[in-house]
Amino acid sequence: MNILVFTKRVPATQEEELRIIDEGQGIDFSKVPFKVNDWDNYAVEEAVQIAEKTGGSATAISIGDAESDEVLRRAIAMGIKDGFLIETEQILHDPNARATLIFNFLKKEGIPYDAIFTGVQSEDDQFAAVGGILAAKLGLPYASMIIGIDSLEQGHMIVQRELEGGLQERIKIILPCVLSIQSGINEPRYVSIMGIRKASKVERKLFKAKAYDENLNSMIEVVKWVYPPKKGGATILSGELEGVCKDLLGILKEKGVY
Amino acid sequence: MSYALVVAEVRRGVFEERNLDSIGICALMGKDVSLLVPDDNSYLINEKLVNTIIKVKLEEATFLNPLNMVKVVQAVIDYRGNPDTIVFTHSSSGTELASYVAGYFNLPLITDVSGFNKEKNFFYKSYYSDKLFGEFRQTGEGTCVITVRSGSFKEYAVEKASSPITETIEGTPAAEGRSFIEYVEEETAEIDITKAEFLLSVGRGVGNKDEIPDYEELAGMLKAVLSGSRPVIDKQWLPKPRQVGTSGKTVKPKVYLAMGISGAFQHIAGMKDSDCIIAVNKDPEAPIFQYAHFGIIADIHKVRDKLRNIIKG
Ligand SMILES: Cc1cc2nc3c(=O)[nH]c(=O)nc-3n(C[C@H](O)[C@H](O)[C@H](O)COP(=O)(O)OP(=O)(O)OC[C@H]3O[C@@H](n4cnc5c(N)ncnc54)[C@H](O)[C@@H]3O)c2cc1C
């Protein structure tokens, strides 16, 4: 089976302070580290495992600036055969625009595939949308939140989708199809710095987004970036660690749980 | 008359409570609501909240399949005209259906909407797990598709004291590309975290699996039960029934002590109603501090070690 898998370079914001600049028109990322989108790691791992099992190949595709080459090298270090970068200077906020770019690219380059994988969402914009829009444009069946691939058969797959509250559903989906892969489906393999260095020697193919910009208009726009509303927030226990921990135990006692 | 089409989410015969957020945002936007539901069951719907109910002769699982949903939406458009907004829940099924509908009809899509500004007509959407928000709007005219965050608009869904018109439309033949087989329940738990009075919950901030036994020990000393956020469960540092959140368990203990958890909404949704939430995180900007009653800005390992020392005396 040939699988295409999308992987995205995103800012690692979990431990960073994010500053809005240009009167709400921009965000300062100058001090923020970047990494591969967590959900894409699971999608890449799943694609590699299927390719290993079925004797096909897995290809990683990233849309982004030149630095996104980093996530392709990482994917190759995980066992992906080819890495394609669709290079764009401009950030595409609209998932419709991103899906259109991919759609045009796949059509124009005539890239063959049996299945397309994406992560369920990207950590930065949390749209959870590119896979679904792309599937509809390609006229293919789509399923999201894939937490397990039970069987791979001639022409179809049996997969499990995660729903809420621990419930899952098992469905049958015809190939070719588009699947959004949920975290926890597998254990993404560890990649060493050495592995990534070795992957640098594997050629990555570069495509310029401009060549695929037909119908690539943004249907939505960001008017402004704003900070979250302050909800009163927590009473911060401050001071020496010893005192803070004693205060914490005091609260537990007061609440009657300790 | 302009109207909003609210696509209901119905699971195993239950009209999901998050549909109220979809109805609520329409009330806030000042739009008439047409509620789209499958017609294979008698769900408990508060009919006074909506103007029209459109029943589709389809089973729940067929209705919640994106390949069928686009045909259903087409049928609605054919006889009612274009809605100006199509509203889905921001859930597993809602995001799946919304993105496919937006792609199929080439419509603008804004997901995970958690606020709406009536004067300026923009949607408020989370970025970076609630560290920032974007004010979004569609660039052109016409129908816009949105998915709505659970818990954000429920309070706007007020009764209109009118009884809605009910229309029934024929279902379309089920699509062959994707078909439902069965629901699968989660394995049963060795410990039920929903029954615990005191949960010590750990997140990705614990760093690695080797740290877990030390948090187990601390939980034991505090007589708390250890639970975790999704990454901890995904990495199998703790078993799946210990996951707190939308795809895990909803808990309401007397005390919820969150260590190294950032506060993504899928996690918050599972613990926000706890009596007392205490968060320990080294990042003062972590969104969890917005929901916590008490906060400690520190390295969780240092807090853990200090607590153990104090308790041991
Ligand atoms: C469909 C769907 C369903 C989901 N369901 C769930 C669910 O049920 N439950 C759930 O939890 N998530 C769920 N998620 C995932 C959710 O979006 C987040 O990814 C997840 O909750 C993040 O977990 P976290 O806070 O542990 O990790 P992160 O967001 O990575 O945060 C780690 C935090 O630890 C802090 N930290 C790191 N090191 C230290 C240290 N030494 N000392 C102190 N603080 C430290 C950091 O500052 C950071 O705030 C779901 C996502 C999707 C898309």
XYZ file of C-alpha atoms in Angstrom, chain B residues 131-306:
176
model
C -3.063 30.493 25.087
C -4.415 32.904 22.475
C -7.620 33.426 20.578
C -8.245 34.633 17.054
C -11.177 36.807 16.041
C -12.344 35.203 12.807
C -14.852 35.999 10.121
C -15.643 34.789 6.652
C -14.240 36.937 3.852
C -17.203 36.643 1.484
C -20.961 36.287 1.682
C -23.017 33.142 1.889
C -23.185 30.097 4.089
C -20.528 29.589 6.738
C -19.903 26.281 8.518
C -18.890 26.311 12.171
C -18.235 23.811 14.950
C -19.018 24.919 18.485
C -17.115 24.164 21.660
C -19.115 22.294 24.256
C -20.138 24.418 27.239
C -19.706 27.771 25.480
C -23.207 28.838 24.471
C -25.661 26.652 26.384
C -26.925 29.544 28.477
C -28.116 31.432 25.383
C -30.474 28.630 24.386
C -33.683 29.998 25.889
C -37.190 28.735 25.392
C -39.287 30.608 22.871
C -42.610 29.222 24.116
C -43.545 28.285 20.578
C -43.883 24.808 19.239
C -41.747 24.195 16.211
C -42.881 23.089 12.794
C -41.790 19.527 12.145
C -40.907 18.423 8.632
C -39.809 14.991 7.576
C -37.564 14.333 4.618
C -36.645 11.053 2.989
C -33.242 9.635 3.744
C -30.805 8.950 0.950
C -29.412 5.479 0.220
C -26.498 4.776 2.552
C -23.118 5.518 0.992
C -20.972 2.527 0.136
C -17.612 4.120 0.832
C -17.977 3.946 4.575
C -20.279 1.896 6.753
C -20.905 1.454 10.455
C -20.227 -1.940 12.020
C -20.674 -1.573 15.775
C -20.005 0.453 18.896
C -17.154 -0.730 21.104
C -17.110 -0.065 24.844
C -13.979 0.671 26.781
C -12.414 -2.059 28.899
C -13.586 -2.077 32.526
C -11.453 -0.313 35.064
C -9.451 -1.715 37.938
C -10.143 1.572 39.721
C -13.015 3.933 39.056
C -11.575 7.459 39.097
C -15.065 8.965 38.949
C -15.637 7.687 42.515
C -12.484 9.154 44.056
C -12.798 12.131 46.418
C -9.253 13.256 45.771
C -7.493 12.897 42.428
C -3.835 13.586 41.884
C -3.636 14.023 38.130
C -0.399 14.140 36.194
C 0.235 15.497 32.706
C 2.966 15.496 30.095
C 4.958 17.658 32.483
C 5.970 14.539 34.459
C 8.503 14.046 31.676
C 8.884 10.293 31.453
C 7.610 6.945 32.646
C 10.286 6.543 35.316
C 8.789 9.414 37.285
C 5.371 7.772 37.593
C 6.144 5.482 40.589
C 7.172 8.532 42.603
C 3.816 10.192 41.875
C 2.086 6.928 42.748
C 3.906 6.992 46.047
C 2.892 10.595 46.657
C -0.722 9.769 45.791
C -0.579 6.907 48.289
C 0.788 9.168 51.008
C -1.954 11.726 50.329
C -4.659 9.017 50.063
C -5.380 10.270 46.565
C -6.048 8.283 43.387
C -3.650 8.853 40.493
C -5.162 9.918 37.168
C -3.731 11.622 34.100
C -4.160 13.742 31.015
C -4.242 12.178 27.587
C -0.515 12.176 26.723
C 0.197 10.183 29.885
C -2.358 7.571 28.852
C -1.306 7.587 25.170
C 2.227 6.781 26.248
C 0.820 4.007 28.466
C 2.350 5.454 31.616
C -1.102 4.956 33.173
C -3.968 2.702 32.011
C -6.728 4.137 29.806
C -9.502 4.163 32.457
C -7.375 6.703 34.367
C -7.747 9.353 31.627
C -9.579 12.537 32.549
C -11.219 14.483 29.717
C -13.698 14.397 26.848
C -12.449 11.107 25.473
C -11.730 9.787 28.960
C -13.731 10.238 32.152
C -15.588 13.212 33.547
C -14.713 13.572 37.226
C -15.995 15.769 40.059
C -13.834 15.012 43.090
C -13.639 17.209 46.179
C -10.064 18.038 45.226
C -8.408 17.810 41.808
C -4.666 18.362 42.042
C -3.277 18.842 38.514
C 0.483 18.546 38.155
C 2.164 19.374 34.831
C -1.109 19.724 32.925
C -1.525 22.731 30.609
C -5.315 22.907 30.534
C -6.438 22.091 26.980
C -10.235 22.282 26.753
C -10.585 18.539 26.163
C -8.986 18.074 29.568
C -10.773 20.956 31.296
C -14.144 19.617 30.118
C -13.516 16.481 32.169
C -12.638 18.121 35.508
C -13.906 21.699 35.627
C -16.741 20.912 38.021
C -14.447 19.599 40.754
C -15.070 21.335 44.121
C -11.505 22.517 44.450
C -8.926 22.570 41.656
C -5.272 23.060 42.510
C -2.778 23.402 39.645
C 0.998 23.072 39.767
C 2.770 24.228 36.621
C 6.035 26.003 35.919
C 4.437 28.174 33.239
C 2.513 31.085 34.811
C 0.611 31.474 31.515
C -0.719 27.901 31.526
C -4.478 28.085 30.803
C -5.224 25.689 33.682
C -4.628 28.548 36.126
C -7.788 30.171 34.724
C -9.845 27.253 36.004
C -7.963 26.461 39.194
C -8.902 27.814 42.616
C -5.312 27.598 43.822
C -2.121 27.676 41.820
C 1.527 26.934 42.433
C 4.036 28.169 39.877
C 6.878 25.689 40.309
C 8.613 22.575 39.041
C 6.305 19.668 39.845
C 9.173 17.335 40.780
C 10.390 19.767 43.418
C 6.864 20.125 44.790
C 6.490 16.336 44.842
C 9.780 15.813 46.676
C 9.077 18.558 49.181
